[in-house]
XYZ file of C-alpha atoms in Angstrom:
751
model
C 0.004 -0.012 0.011
C 1.424 3.289 -0.920
C 2.109 5.731 1.786
C 0.742 9.259 1.583
C 3.466 11.786 1.325
C 3.281 14.702 3.617
C 3.865 18.061 1.849
C 4.674 21.295 3.688
C 2.639 24.302 2.555
C 4.553 27.532 2.670
C 2.856 30.913 3.204
C 4.489 33.842 1.559
C 3.807 37.160 3.179
C 3.611 39.952 0.718
C 4.254 43.550 1.649
C 1.112 45.690 2.220
C 1.280 49.421 1.778
C -0.775 51.281 4.321
C -1.837 54.963 3.990
C -4.533 57.180 5.397
C -7.886 56.942 3.575
C -8.001 60.767 3.214
C -4.670 60.839 1.480
C -5.565 57.849 -0.805
C -8.928 59.500 -1.738
C -7.474 62.812 -2.333
C -4.787 61.447 -4.771
C -7.301 59.205 -6.556
C -9.661 62.030 -7.017
C -7.032 64.413 -8.267
C -5.693 61.842 -10.698
C -9.227 61.259 -12.088
C -9.769 65.011 -12.285
C -6.511 65.688 -14.198
C -7.426 62.889 -16.608
C -10.892 64.314 -17.329
C -9.563 67.781 -17.772
C -6.452 66.965 -19.950
C -7.621 63.845 -21.874
C -11.316 64.178 -22.345
C -13.197 67.456 -21.651
C -10.971 70.427 -22.670
C -9.618 71.193 -26.198
C -5.942 71.970 -26.907
C -4.984 75.517 -27.910
C -2.567 73.990 -30.412
C -5.084 72.269 -32.668
C -8.407 73.033 -31.066
C -9.277 69.360 -30.614
C -10.110 67.009 -27.869
C -8.320 63.670 -27.794
C -11.343 61.702 -29.309
C -11.761 64.255 -32.105
C -8.016 64.096 -32.843
C -8.019 60.332 -32.876
C -10.973 60.258 -35.311
C -9.324 62.581 -37.710
C -6.047 60.742 -37.611
C -7.770 57.343 -37.834
C -9.646 58.476 -40.903
C -6.437 59.748 -42.582
C -4.743 56.384 -41.908
C -7.721 54.749 -43.594
C -7.185 56.905 -46.603
C -10.547 58.637 -46.298
C -9.438 61.988 -47.836
C -11.887 64.410 -49.285
C -11.227 63.074 -52.752
C -11.636 59.395 -51.917
C -14.724 57.285 -51.726
C -16.930 57.210 -48.602
C -16.632 54.302 -46.135
C -19.048 53.038 -43.566
C -18.758 55.049 -40.391
C -18.619 51.808 -38.329
C -15.229 51.126 -39.936
C -13.882 54.424 -38.809
C -15.220 53.970 -35.253
C -13.811 50.588 -35.094
C -10.352 51.719 -35.992
C -10.536 54.612 -33.555
C -11.569 52.209 -30.663
C -9.312 49.507 -31.571
C -6.134 51.442 -32.182
C -6.363 54.666 -30.265
C -9.446 55.287 -28.057
C -10.565 52.430 -25.899
C -13.949 53.858 -24.886
C -17.528 53.516 -25.781
C -18.528 53.316 -29.490
C -21.587 55.424 -28.979
C -19.738 58.399 -27.456
C -17.062 58.116 -30.179
C -19.641 58.078 -32.973
C -21.530 61.027 -31.543
C -18.331 62.998 -31.486
C -17.803 62.145 -35.223
C -21.383 63.164 -36.049
C -20.923 66.596 -34.460
C -17.874 67.150 -36.681
C -20.067 66.441 -39.720
C -23.021 68.650 -38.883
C -22.856 71.981 -40.677
C -25.303 73.533 -38.226
C -22.974 72.534 -35.316
C -19.555 73.117 -36.696
C -18.774 76.413 -38.481
C -16.199 74.534 -40.604
C -17.114 70.790 -40.567
C -14.285 68.269 -40.477
C -16.181 65.217 -41.656
C -18.187 64.690 -44.880
C -20.992 62.598 -44.192
C -23.440 60.634 -46.479
C -26.774 59.429 -45.053
C -28.726 60.621 -42.088
C -26.398 62.631 -39.903
C -29.181 64.524 -37.850
C -31.005 67.708 -38.323
C -31.486 71.020 -36.699
C -34.885 69.886 -35.275
C -33.165 66.966 -33.611
C -29.302 66.824 -33.861
C -29.264 63.383 -32.286
C -31.656 61.832 -34.818
C -28.726 60.533 -36.858
C -28.753 56.971 -38.161
C -26.616 54.275 -36.699
C -23.089 54.139 -37.688
C -23.617 50.930 -39.750
C -25.941 52.871 -42.152
C -23.894 56.029 -42.510
C -20.826 56.651 -44.554
C -18.083 59.273 -44.147
C -14.887 60.794 -45.308
C -12.858 63.734 -44.338
C -13.919 67.074 -45.483
C -11.576 69.468 -47.458
C -11.089 71.576 -44.412
C -9.484 68.615 -42.506
C -6.443 69.112 -44.655
C -5.656 72.006 -42.361
C -4.808 69.335 -39.696
C -3.142 66.660 -41.878
C -1.221 68.164 -44.748
C 1.910 68.601 -42.580
C 1.458 65.520 -40.393
C 4.267 63.380 -41.905
C 6.747 66.265 -41.989
C 8.264 66.075 -38.574
C 6.081 68.806 -37.239
C 4.525 67.227 -34.112
C 5.485 64.867 -31.235
C 4.268 61.277 -31.112
C 3.262 59.063 -28.274
C 2.452 55.277 -27.969
C -1.099 54.352 -28.085
C -2.973 52.813 -25.117
C -1.342 49.280 -25.679
C 1.988 50.459 -27.037
C 1.663 48.807 -30.442
C 1.219 51.953 -32.475
C 2.143 55.614 -32.303
C -0.366 58.582 -32.389
C 0.251 62.320 -32.624
C 0.008 64.254 -29.381
C -1.303 67.226 -31.392
C -2.054 67.722 -35.019
C -0.133 70.429 -37.066
C -3.132 72.780 -37.474
C -2.411 75.464 -39.985
C -5.171 77.707 -38.580
C -6.274 78.692 -35.011
C -9.200 76.106 -35.129
C -9.564 76.497 -31.303
C -11.578 79.639 -32.175
C -12.833 78.609 -35.651
C -15.072 75.775 -34.570
C -15.141 76.424 -30.778
C -16.326 73.744 -28.504
C -17.966 72.851 -25.161
C -17.033 70.596 -22.376
C -17.505 69.894 -18.730
C -14.524 68.755 -16.673
C -14.141 68.334 -12.914
C -14.356 71.698 -11.356
C -14.125 73.592 -14.655
C -15.929 73.857 -17.972
C -15.454 75.414 -21.428
C -17.678 77.170 -23.861
C -15.818 78.507 -26.864
C -17.998 80.061 -29.637
C -17.130 79.571 -33.402
C -15.522 82.465 -35.240
C -14.991 83.609 -38.835
C -11.776 82.405 -40.523
C -11.142 85.657 -42.389
C -11.415 87.811 -39.339
C -9.129 85.571 -37.233
C -6.544 85.542 -40.003
C -6.615 89.342 -40.304
C -6.002 89.527 -36.570
C -3.070 86.998 -36.668
C -1.521 88.829 -39.671
C -1.938 92.039 -37.736
C 0.155 90.381 -34.874
C 2.813 89.208 -37.314
C 3.182 92.684 -38.794
C 2.916 94.532 -35.421
C 4.001 92.343 -32.421
C 2.942 95.209 -30.152
C -0.673 95.204 -31.274
C -3.203 95.297 -28.395
C -6.539 93.738 -27.860
C -8.254 96.848 -29.058
C -6.351 96.527 -32.343
C -7.390 92.805 -32.602
C -10.997 93.631 -31.957
C -11.064 95.867 -35.012
C -10.639 92.637 -37.017
C -12.428 90.033 -34.794
C -15.950 91.601 -34.558
C -17.371 88.675 -32.473
C -18.353 85.070 -32.867
C -19.790 83.741 -36.076
C -22.389 81.157 -35.546
C -23.108 78.582 -38.324
C -26.828 79.088 -38.157
C -26.548 82.872 -39.083
C -28.499 84.338 -36.307
C -27.927 88.061 -35.533
C -25.602 88.819 -32.637
C -27.200 91.674 -30.680
C -24.668 91.919 -27.800
C -23.390 95.469 -27.550
C -19.821 95.913 -28.828
C -18.453 97.041 -25.492
C -19.672 93.802 -23.938
C -18.093 91.673 -26.692
C -14.818 93.524 -26.210
C -15.021 92.962 -22.435
C -15.704 89.284 -23.157
C -12.532 89.118 -25.320
C -10.556 90.880 -22.576
C -11.487 88.584 -19.750
C -12.242 85.326 -21.565
C -15.608 85.150 -19.919
C -19.033 86.607 -20.716
C -22.092 85.838 -22.790
C -23.265 86.404 -26.318
C -26.887 87.063 -27.154
C -28.167 85.934 -30.448
C -31.606 86.602 -32.107
C -33.542 84.954 -34.981
C -33.523 86.618 -38.395
C -36.992 87.228 -39.842
C -38.566 89.099 -42.736
C -42.064 90.176 -43.675
C -43.459 88.535 -46.868
C -46.739 89.945 -47.793
C -48.953 89.264 -44.640
C -46.703 86.583 -43.187
C -43.603 86.651 -41.020
C -40.870 84.290 -42.235
C -38.040 83.234 -39.878
C -34.933 82.346 -41.868
C -32.230 81.820 -39.202
C -32.244 80.730 -35.599
C -29.810 81.051 -32.647
C -26.984 78.511 -32.404
C -28.207 75.125 -31.203
C -31.879 76.043 -31.239
C -34.371 73.547 -32.796
C -37.038 74.769 -35.201
C -39.332 72.114 -33.838
C -38.873 73.490 -30.364
C -39.717 77.022 -31.576
C -42.918 75.919 -33.256
C -43.832 73.964 -30.071
C -43.252 76.990 -27.889
C -45.350 79.384 -30.122
C -48.088 76.695 -30.464
C -48.303 76.319 -26.659
C -48.993 80.004 -26.333
C -51.624 79.890 -29.132
C -53.299 76.953 -27.393
C -53.336 78.746 -24.020
C -54.871 81.720 -25.743
C -51.844 83.893 -24.842
C -51.154 84.690 -28.447
C -54.512 85.439 -30.235
C -52.873 87.695 -32.742
C -51.422 84.594 -34.421
C -53.820 82.381 -36.398
C -51.449 79.885 -38.101
C -47.984 78.421 -37.887
C -46.068 76.500 -40.537
C -42.743 74.846 -41.080
C -41.686 75.274 -44.743
C -38.118 74.214 -44.266
C -36.459 72.131 -46.956
C -32.984 71.453 -48.495
C -32.864 74.784 -50.131
C -34.172 76.599 -46.994
C -32.825 74.753 -43.962
C -34.872 77.170 -41.784
C -38.166 78.622 -42.977
C -40.826 79.000 -40.205
C -43.894 81.032 -41.183
C -46.010 82.853 -38.721
C -49.416 84.141 -39.928
C -50.810 87.130 -38.061
C -54.500 87.436 -37.480
C -54.742 90.631 -39.605
C -52.486 93.180 -41.355
C -53.239 95.602 -38.497
C -51.001 93.604 -36.141
C -47.778 95.302 -35.333
C -45.261 92.730 -36.578
C -42.177 94.245 -34.838
C -44.030 94.233 -31.474
C -45.192 90.693 -31.956
C -41.640 89.488 -32.798
C -40.231 91.316 -29.697
C -42.778 89.394 -27.544
C -41.695 86.069 -29.110
C -38.020 86.926 -28.599
C -38.727 87.075 -24.874
C -41.061 84.177 -24.561
C -39.286 81.596 -26.868
C -35.840 80.547 -27.824
C -35.975 82.945 -30.816
C -33.515 84.954 -28.753
C -30.903 83.156 -26.637
C -27.807 83.892 -24.622
C -24.703 81.710 -25.030
C -22.246 81.509 -22.217
C -18.647 82.114 -23.200
C -15.684 80.633 -21.222
C -12.390 80.570 -23.185
C -11.012 77.724 -21.148
C -8.393 75.562 -22.950
C -5.182 73.536 -22.527
C -2.258 75.836 -23.409
C 1.034 74.948 -24.841
C 2.398 74.437 -21.303
C -0.145 71.537 -20.855
C -2.134 73.456 -18.271
C -5.791 74.544 -18.405
C -6.368 78.312 -18.379
C -9.030 80.795 -19.254
C -7.377 82.941 -21.867
C -8.383 86.227 -23.569
C -8.266 86.769 -27.355
C -4.844 88.314 -27.503
C -3.329 85.384 -25.424
C -5.003 82.787 -27.594
C -3.744 84.281 -30.940
C -0.268 85.100 -29.630
C 0.172 81.555 -28.100
C -1.088 79.938 -31.277
C 1.248 81.922 -33.503
C 4.090 80.594 -31.243
C 2.865 77.095 -31.901
C 2.535 77.757 -35.599
C 5.961 79.315 -35.728
C 7.465 76.194 -34.003
C 5.468 73.868 -36.379
C 6.822 75.703 -39.450
C 10.197 75.678 -38.039
C 10.198 71.932 -37.494
C 8.737 71.371 -40.937
C 11.516 73.375 -42.581
C 14.183 71.679 -40.403
C 12.763 68.338 -41.372
C 12.731 69.191 -45.010
C 16.349 70.610 -44.654
C 17.503 67.333 -43.063
C 15.915 65.448 -45.973
C 17.605 67.743 -48.610
C 20.983 67.323 -46.941
C 20.529 63.587 -46.781
C 19.676 63.470 -50.516
C 22.616 65.644 -51.479
C 24.756 63.282 -49.584
C 23.375 60.323 -51.510
C 23.660 62.200 -54.811
C 27.363 62.989 -54.046
C 27.934 59.180 -53.647
C 25.943 58.298 -56.734
C 28.000 60.731 -58.686
C 31.151 59.073 -57.544
C 29.749 55.846 -58.604
C 28.919 56.978 -62.079
C 32.405 58.488 -62.603
C 33.976 55.316 -61.506
C 31.445 52.894 -62.755
C 33.774 50.068 -63.835
C 35.638 49.934 -60.554
C 32.323 49.933 -58.665
C 31.012 47.042 -60.575
C 34.380 45.160 -60.169
C 34.315 45.619 -56.398
C 30.644 44.516 -56.128
C 31.341 41.384 -58.194
C 34.587 40.370 -56.293
C 34.204 41.464 -52.722
C 32.195 39.523 -50.222
C 31.494 42.664 -48.282
C 31.465 45.413 -50.915
C 30.122 48.270 -48.595
C 33.403 48.603 -46.632
C 35.376 48.247 -49.808
C 33.503 50.942 -51.557
C 33.904 53.247 -48.428
C 37.643 52.642 -48.354
C 38.337 52.880 -52.025
C 36.343 56.103 -52.773
C 36.328 57.605 -49.190
C 32.511 57.776 -49.069
C 30.075 57.486 -46.105
C 28.148 54.363 -45.200
C 24.897 56.071 -46.342
C 26.471 56.757 -49.760
C 27.685 53.276 -49.970
C 24.274 51.875 -49.256
C 22.838 54.118 -51.983
C 25.347 52.865 -54.507
C 24.558 49.251 -53.654
C 20.795 49.887 -54.106
C 21.178 51.292 -57.671
C 19.288 49.248 -60.274
C 21.032 48.219 -63.548
C 18.727 50.395 -65.648
C 19.930 53.429 -63.668
C 23.394 53.043 -64.883
C 22.719 54.796 -68.118
C 24.543 58.011 -69.056
C 21.268 59.979 -68.691
C 21.187 59.334 -65.088
C 24.374 61.244 -64.489
C 22.743 64.316 -66.050
C 19.576 63.886 -63.863
C 21.775 63.633 -60.690
C 23.584 66.904 -61.541
C 20.295 68.606 -62.238
C 18.770 67.397 -59.019
C 21.883 68.432 -57.096
C 21.496 71.931 -58.490
C 17.874 72.212 -57.456
C 18.437 70.816 -54.040
C 21.358 73.125 -53.468
C 19.102 76.063 -54.216
C 16.354 74.693 -51.882
C 19.026 74.104 -49.123
C 20.180 77.594 -49.403
C 16.680 79.004 -49.200
C 15.710 76.801 -46.235
C 18.875 77.806 -44.322
C 18.282 81.475 -44.991
C 14.640 81.153 -43.874
C 15.496 79.359 -40.662
C 18.279 81.877 -39.959
C 16.140 84.921 -40.451
C 13.260 85.915 -38.208
C 11.986 88.278 -40.875
C 11.837 85.624 -43.621
C 10.167 83.298 -41.228
C 7.439 85.836 -40.353
C 7.052 86.590 -44.125
C 6.589 82.782 -44.760
C 3.983 82.422 -41.945
C 2.001 85.389 -43.213
C 1.932 84.177 -46.867
C 0.748 80.737 -45.755
C -2.025 82.165 -43.715
C -3.071 84.354 -46.604
C -3.181 81.377 -48.906
C -5.289 79.415 -46.460
C -7.602 82.390 -46.058
C -8.054 82.646 -49.803
C -8.810 78.912 -49.929
C -11.140 78.416 -46.953
C -12.319 81.910 -46.033
C -16.001 82.843 -46.381
C -18.307 85.762 -45.433
C -19.526 86.270 -41.955
C -22.887 84.591 -41.420
C -23.919 86.148 -38.094
C -24.387 89.892 -38.465
C -23.450 91.959 -35.424
C -26.042 94.534 -35.103
C -27.310 96.614 -32.146
C -31.030 96.097 -31.460
C -33.363 97.424 -28.832
C -33.942 95.048 -25.872
C -36.980 92.784 -26.435
C -39.810 93.157 -23.982
C -42.880 90.951 -23.644
C -46.188 92.428 -24.587
C -48.623 93.005 -21.789
C -51.584 90.617 -21.727
C -54.070 93.309 -22.997
C -51.643 94.330 -25.761
C -51.580 90.713 -27.201
C -55.361 90.771 -27.750
C -56.836 92.010 -31.085
C -58.799 95.276 -30.553
C -62.280 94.004 -31.419
C -65.568 95.544 -30.129
C -66.962 93.586 -27.278
C -69.873 93.717 -24.771
C -69.688 92.216 -21.290
C -73.041 91.298 -19.665
C -73.536 90.903 -15.890
C -76.564 89.239 -14.313
C -78.299 89.953 -11.050
C -76.794 86.807 -9.498
C -73.277 87.651 -10.603
C -73.020 85.495 -13.806
C -70.965 86.974 -16.570
C -70.427 86.569 -20.357
C -69.097 88.434 -23.354
C -70.311 88.898 -26.855
C -68.410 90.394 -29.956
C -69.733 93.608 -31.133
C -71.750 96.536 -29.565
C -75.154 95.582 -30.912
C -75.883 93.177 -28.144
C -78.871 93.981 -25.796
C -78.205 92.261 -22.575
C -81.953 92.360 -21.423
C -82.933 90.244 -24.425
C -80.615 87.288 -23.553
C -81.600 84.170 -21.783
C -80.676 83.873 -18.086
C -80.808 81.007 -15.553
C -84.089 80.563 -13.724
C -84.422 83.137 -10.856
C -81.707 85.410 -12.526
C -82.025 88.368 -14.744
C -80.057 91.230 -16.451
C -78.290 93.623 -14.235
C -75.804 95.752 -16.324
C -73.622 95.612 -19.514
C -70.551 97.379 -20.536
C -69.077 98.019 -24.027
C -65.529 98.396 -25.051
C -62.572 96.650 -26.760
C -61.407 93.096 -26.284
C -58.049 94.243 -24.958
C -59.531 96.737 -22.368
C -59.515 95.846 -18.784
C -63.018 95.045 -17.354
C -63.902 96.199 -13.797
C -66.356 94.328 -11.801
C -67.639 96.053 -8.546
C -69.188 94.316 -5.508
C -71.496 95.689 -2.931
C -68.550 96.030 -0.367
C -66.679 98.504 -2.543
C -64.115 96.051 -3.975
C -63.097 96.057 -7.674
C -61.896 93.139 -9.673
C -60.038 93.437 -12.997
C -59.898 90.950 -15.798
C -59.563 90.858 -19.503
C -63.025 90.365 -21.285
C -61.692 88.003 -23.976
C -61.198 85.256 -21.244
C -64.917 85.321 -20.292
C -67.316 82.714 -21.749
C -69.346 83.448 -24.801
C -72.772 85.077 -24.677
C -74.097 82.043 -26.590
C -73.954 80.266 -23.149
C -75.403 81.222 -19.897
C -71.963 82.438 -18.800
C -70.256 81.496 -15.543
C -70.321 82.919 -12.020
C -67.692 85.540 -11.240
C -67.056 83.770 -7.949
C -65.335 81.090 -10.088
C -62.593 83.621 -11.022
C -62.519 85.994 -7.975
C -63.096 85.746 -4.236
C -65.342 88.445 -2.903
C -65.990 88.846 0.910
C -68.757 86.653 2.295
C -72.317 88.008 1.586
C -71.080 90.403 -1.077
C -72.948 90.747 -4.356
C -71.822 92.279 -7.678
C -73.431 95.563 -8.446
C -71.728 96.774 -11.671
C -69.453 96.268 -14.560
C -67.296 98.882 -16.316
C -65.042 98.969 -19.236
C -63.137 102.294 -18.814
C -60.416 103.771 -20.897
C -57.297 105.277 -19.371
C -58.629 108.872 -19.721
C -61.956 108.162 -18.060
C -63.020 108.587 -14.470
C -65.331 106.509 -12.141
C -67.834 108.254 -9.919
C -68.193 106.005 -6.720
C -70.805 106.349 -3.973
C -71.815 104.134 -1.109
C -75.358 103.775 0.162
C -74.759 106.153 2.968
C -74.269 109.168 0.529
C -70.408 109.301 0.665
C -68.361 109.189 -2.426
C -65.609 110.515 -4.712
C -64.398 110.422 -8.237
C -61.370 108.217 -9.055
C -59.023 107.862 -12.071
C -59.514 104.396 -13.590
C -55.730 103.680 -13.673
C -55.866 103.497 -9.881
C -58.595 100.846 -9.622
C -57.180 97.751 -11.498
C -56.148 94.712 -9.498
C -55.317 91.206 -10.741
C -55.714 89.706 -7.303
C -58.564 87.282 -6.916
C -59.566 89.156 -3.760
C -59.863 92.409 -5.661
C -58.907 95.887 -4.416
C -60.842 97.759 -1.728
C -61.614 101.038 -3.360
C -64.373 102.579 -1.303
C -65.802 101.875 2.046
C -69.370 100.713 1.493
C -70.912 99.687 4.837
C -74.406 100.318 3.601
C -73.929 98.869 0.069
C -72.722 100.548 -3.125
C -74.488 102.424 -5.837
C -73.731 101.225 -9.407
C -70.653 103.307 -10.369
C -70.740 105.687 -13.289
C -68.048 106.386 -16.004
C -67.356 109.976 -17.065
C -65.128 111.277 -19.788
C -64.714 114.798 -18.298
C -65.575 116.355 -14.994
C -66.300 119.883 -16.187
C -69.837 120.965 -17.178
C -71.580 117.975 -15.746
C -73.932 117.554 -12.861
C -74.329 114.678 -10.493
C -77.912 113.756 -9.641
C -78.385 111.645 -6.369
C -81.635 109.990 -5.474
C -82.530 108.219 -2.186
C -84.887 105.367 -1.449
C -87.223 107.859 0.378
C -87.549 110.055 -2.833
C -85.160 112.827 -1.996
C -82.790 114.143 -4.688
C -80.036 116.644 -4.943
C -77.927 117.774 -7.958
C -74.649 119.663 -7.920
C -71.667 120.092 -10.241
C -69.405 117.037 -10.615
C -66.423 119.316 -9.982
C -67.350 119.374 -6.345
C -66.444 115.755 -5.786
C -62.903 115.124 -4.426
C -60.546 113.065 -6.670
C -59.202 110.072 -4.792
C -57.772 106.608 -5.487
C -59.460 104.949 -2.609
C -61.126 105.759 0.727
C -64.530 106.844 2.167
C -64.872 110.081 0.247
C -66.841 113.094 1.090
C -70.579 113.489 2.057
C -72.598 113.961 -1.081
C -76.098 113.883 0.296
C -77.347 114.119 3.883
C -79.160 110.953 5.020
C -80.413 110.295 8.579
C -78.267 107.899 10.365
C -81.130 106.115 12.048
C -82.776 105.538 8.736
C -79.614 104.028 7.352
C -79.264 101.648 10.252
C -82.907 100.569 10.123
C -82.852 100.287 6.334
C -85.407 102.998 5.925
C -83.255 105.097 3.425
C -80.156 105.010 1.365
C -78.907 106.100 -2.013
C -80.406 103.990 -4.729
C -79.497 105.900 -7.891
C -76.675 108.143 -9.153
C -76.697 109.841 -12.563
C -74.150 112.073 -14.296
C -75.987 114.584 -16.444
C -74.934 116.690 -19.362
C -76.729 119.951 -20.417
C -80.007 118.926 -22.019
C -80.332 115.403 -20.524
C -83.654 114.149 -19.282
C -84.157 111.774 -16.359
C -86.858 109.043 -16.155
C -87.752 108.228 -12.513
C -89.436 104.860 -11.745
C -91.753 103.853 -8.836
C -92.979 100.324 -9.219
C -94.743 100.324 -12.644
C -95.056 104.124 -12.776
C -92.493 106.458 -14.307
C -92.135 110.199 -14.797
C -89.672 112.190 -16.949
C -87.924 115.211 -15.506
C -86.111 117.831 -17.625
C -85.105 121.409 -17.838
C -86.698 123.478 -14.942
C -87.872 120.255 -13.190
C -84.356 119.129 -12.763
C -83.138 122.667 -11.843
C -85.519 122.474 -8.851
C -83.107 119.955 -7.199
C -79.943 121.906 -7.593
C -78.126 122.487 -4.307
C -74.786 122.198 -2.680
C -72.924 119.012 -2.054
C -73.915 117.290 1.254
C -77.408 118.807 1.326
C -80.505 116.706 2.313
C -82.093 117.359 -1.030
C -85.722 117.938 -2.039
C -88.540 115.537 -2.411
C -89.394 114.103 -5.896
C -92.829 114.861 -7.366
C -95.917 113.329 -5.522
C -96.496 109.758 -6.334
C -92.801 109.108 -7.181
C -91.411 109.505 -3.651
C -90.938 105.797 -3.234
C -88.392 105.742 -5.968
C -87.118 102.332 -7.224
C -84.682 103.628 -9.771
C -83.855 106.208 -12.465
C -82.167 106.407 -15.850
C -81.124 109.025 -18.451
C -83.432 109.179 -21.556
């Protein structure tokens, strides 16, 4: 039987590092923050790109997707980017690629897309990457044309199998051309797009005059230039301050024109959806907050990317006032935050002003061009060295052939025999037989001559600051000529938009408001309506009506002396029985409604309580939008129906009490007040008031020649001329009795 062997298990103790939790968390968070800031969220000043954007452009160039090549599936590009350079999510990578292809997002798109790449209505409505095709746009050459010329530093990719450029050799200050947004840890960036020609003029200004100031640069760079073409209405001094500090905001406004009786919007603020605008306007129309608009259409197409049509109710609508209102209440006017935060040439994030950005970029561009020229000079020198060796070989062709045939190691033999370098010997050994013709010697000498001239020019340029500056300027001018275009966003000073008051938004149509005895209210269009001919609920009847315009405030008065304001167009139609006012306002318990008025701004209201006290009030002081109204007059014994007057002079006030007493005096004797008890207009016995035996029941404002009809039950009597003169007296008098038989007055009216 086999014996079990005993084995000894050895435990190896590994070293464990111990550190405080606070120290560990602080370091881990800082490391993560710096990664997000430097490698994800903020663009580089050098080429204006974030790492994912740079990797997309480089991967597409490696795939041969130049502007002149055929389109390839976007999934192929995204696959290469993820597999070789950017090990992150395919969705985020593809979205970054889509943004670079959208002409309404990028001022100068970097990707030329074929298929559905989203729209202004919904930028994220693009098709999946397996459906779309893409290639680089012509503008992408700005990044790639100098890439293989020793212009930039390279670094290993994430797995160390490939190299990728740290930055691309941008020939233009693309950090400002296309702008960008990003949110890092503790900081963010919002860089608006700009116009290429303006930025180039500013750069050339700095090259010509290194002492140029920010004020000088702002004469060329007027402001941002959004791809959608909306107007920039920010004042010039605010734009200049934004460029001075690197922080601020830019306000843009939609562009519209009037075509016949319609308003056509042709340009929207940056990153604003036409569908969202239509929705915002339609919501106001449905809520009856925009009655001056009757129709809304979207006529956008390929030729007109933005064409929104607003149809006013009539040609009497003030179009400018309407658009001002829409600028305030919709995204037709929008503010864009500006934060010029970027990673500088020193590798640190910083908010820079316009002058700092352009100067630092010119330093980068100068270094890039210098490295390009040095790289080319090294190539020229190397080629001249090779040509010198080839020339030696052609002059001694027989000896060279003999050495190659006989020697086991011909390279050292050639170097020793003809005193040439290793590089030259390798070039001689690589010569093909067909290149040994006499013609090749002539070509070599011609090439030597051209390269010597180029070498001399390169050395002179590299050795002269003036020549280098001139070269930079010429290259910028050539690029401006090639890619420059007109400004899309006009910078124009406009007055500040203000929303229209509620009554201003309503069309001015004739309207009649009818109030019933039980406090039910309704409105009818026109002034031909007779309220006493309408149907009322059982037990209810006509009390009073007022005529005016649909945009006039309507005042309702209750028996306690409170007034309630509302716009008449919101009231139910007279085709129905209306609705109780208590559904809209909250009067005191036990109060009833006694009158309705539709005064103009120049009119006055005569107010009087049942105890004979009253005053005259300007209508502007009576309005209140509160549901509880505004206490205007103290009306302990009820309120007489108020009366509107256009002017105070040459008019008389006739007051009639329940016991048939009347007094008449000039309206000018009334005090003008905005609220309060008022003065005594007629003397009424206090005991009669308290017992309900007497109070004011009627108040009429008479013009010369007016007649008054007095009612007592079914009886009536008309007073005029001398009859009315009989009741003239001073304000506050007890008054005189009405004619016999009419002393139990129930009401009076002007005829």
